[in-house]
């Protein structure tokens, strides 16, 4: 599959390597392609272009930019280039204010998530929230005590969530589908919880698991 990743940060890079390792072809999109010229793809070369180039290239897209710039990046990608495509939304709406006792601030409320805002602004894109509740170093085939961790996902398009579940299977995750876009109100704040041990104790090597009877 051709995957267009909007972003050039740790999430974009980690997922790019993961997709390539699993046999996909990847283009990273950034405002400044020169900044990825020297990046080490681990000998598996991917492509780099603008946000619009990556959105045009990808049959499936990943949104991996700063939360406050997500709408801007999608506009730069081009509304027509997003139409009908699955967009894996890994963003979190983290505010600029520093964490308080390890607790991040969000610029959204519990009544409206970032993904809902984006889905409303880009109705033709098939957004699926995923990968936002774990650090970038653990996104692809994490090896954790206790077995496979759980990735919580949501989105309005059932077929899009099925595609993302297949990717999560490849990437070594169990998927928990939490329903429609409104569930991002609960999934995005998992980032706050995930980060607390990191900010308080420099512990960044955990992931969530849903346990069942
Ligand atoms: N870091 C993690 O472990 C982690 C884990 C889960 C979820 N997340 C979420 O995933 C997203 C990406 O995180 P990250 O740490 O990889 O990178 P980041 O530092 O949060 O974001 C970097 C990306 O944001 C883009 N960006 C910044 N300002 C922009 C603007 N005004 N217009 C367009 N694009 C802009 C940059 O574009 P250029 O390439 O053009 O500079 C770059 O690609 C964030 O929403 C974050 O909350 C992060």
Coordinates of C-alpha atoms and ligand atoms in Angstrom, one line a residue, residues 6-12 29-32 35 51 63-67 69 72-73 90-94 131-137 139 191 194, ligand 1:
X6 CA 1.8 14.2 7.1
X7 CA 4.6 15.1 9.5
X8 CA 8.3 15.0 10.0
X9 CA 8.6 14.5 13.8
X10 CA 9.2 11.4 15.9
X11 CA 5.7 9.9 15.3
X12 CA 5.9 10.4 11.5
X29 CA 5.1 15.3 4.0
X30 CA 6.6 18.4 5.5
X31 CA 6.7 22.1 4.9
X32 CA 10.5 21.8 4.7
X35 CA 15.1 18.8 7.0
X51 CA 2.1 17.9 2.6
X63 CA -1.8 12.8 10.3
X64 CA 1.2 13.2 12.6
X65 CA 1.6 16.9 13.1
X66 CA 1.4 19.2 16.2
X67 CA -2.2 19.2 17.3
X69 CA -1.4 22.8 13.4
X72 CA -3.5 23.9 8.8
X73 CA -1.6 20.8 7.7
X90 CA -2.3 10.3 15.7
X91 CA -2.5 13.9 16.9
X92 CA -3.2 15.1 20.4
X93 CA -4.5 18.6 21.3
X94 CA -1.7 19.6 23.6
X131 CA -1.6 5.7 17.8
X132 CA -2.2 8.8 20.0
X133 CA -2.1 7.0 23.3
X134 CA 1.5 5.6 23.2
X135 CA 4.9 7.1 22.8
X136 CA 6.5 7.0 19.3
X137 CA 9.2 4.5 20.3
X139 CA 4.2 2.4 18.1
X191 CA -2.2 10.8 26.1
X194 CA 0.2 8.0 29.4
Ligands
LIG1 N1 5.9 12.2 20.3 C1 5.1 11.2 20.6 O1 5.7 10.2 21.2 C2 3.7 11.2 20.4 C3 2.9 10.0 20.7 C4 1.5 10.0 20.3 C5 1.0 11.1 19.7 N2 1.7 12.2 19.4 C6 1.1 13.3 18.7 O2 1.5 13.1 17.3 C7 1.7 14.4 16.7 C8 3.1 14.5 16.2 O3 4.0 14.5 17.3 P1 5.6 14.5 17.1 O4 6.1 14.5 18.4 O5 6.0 13.6 16.1 O6 5.8 15.9 16.4 P2 5.4 17.4 16.8 O7 6.7 18.1 17.2 O8 4.3 17.5 17.7 O9 5.0 18.0 15.4 C9 5.9 18.2 14.4 C10 5.1 18.3 13.1 O10 4.1 19.3 13.2 C11 4.2 20.1 12.0 N3 3.8 21.5 12.3 C12 4.2 22.3 13.3 N4 3.6 23.5 13.1 C13 3.0 23.5 12.0 C14 2.2 24.5 11.2 N5 2.0 25.7 11.7 N6 1.6 24.1 10.1 C15 1.8 22.8 9.6 N7 2.5 21.9 10.2 C16 3.1 22.2 11.4 C17 5.6 20.1 11.6 O11 5.7 20.3 10.2 P3 7.1 20.5 9.4 O12 7.5 19.1 9.1 O13 6.7 21.3 8.2 O14 8.0 21.2 10.3 C18 6.0 18.6 11.9 O15 5.8 17.8 10.9 C19 1.3 15.4 17.8 O16 0.0 15.8 17.6 C20 1.5 14.7 19.1 O17 0.7 15.2 20.1 C21 3.0 12.2 19.7

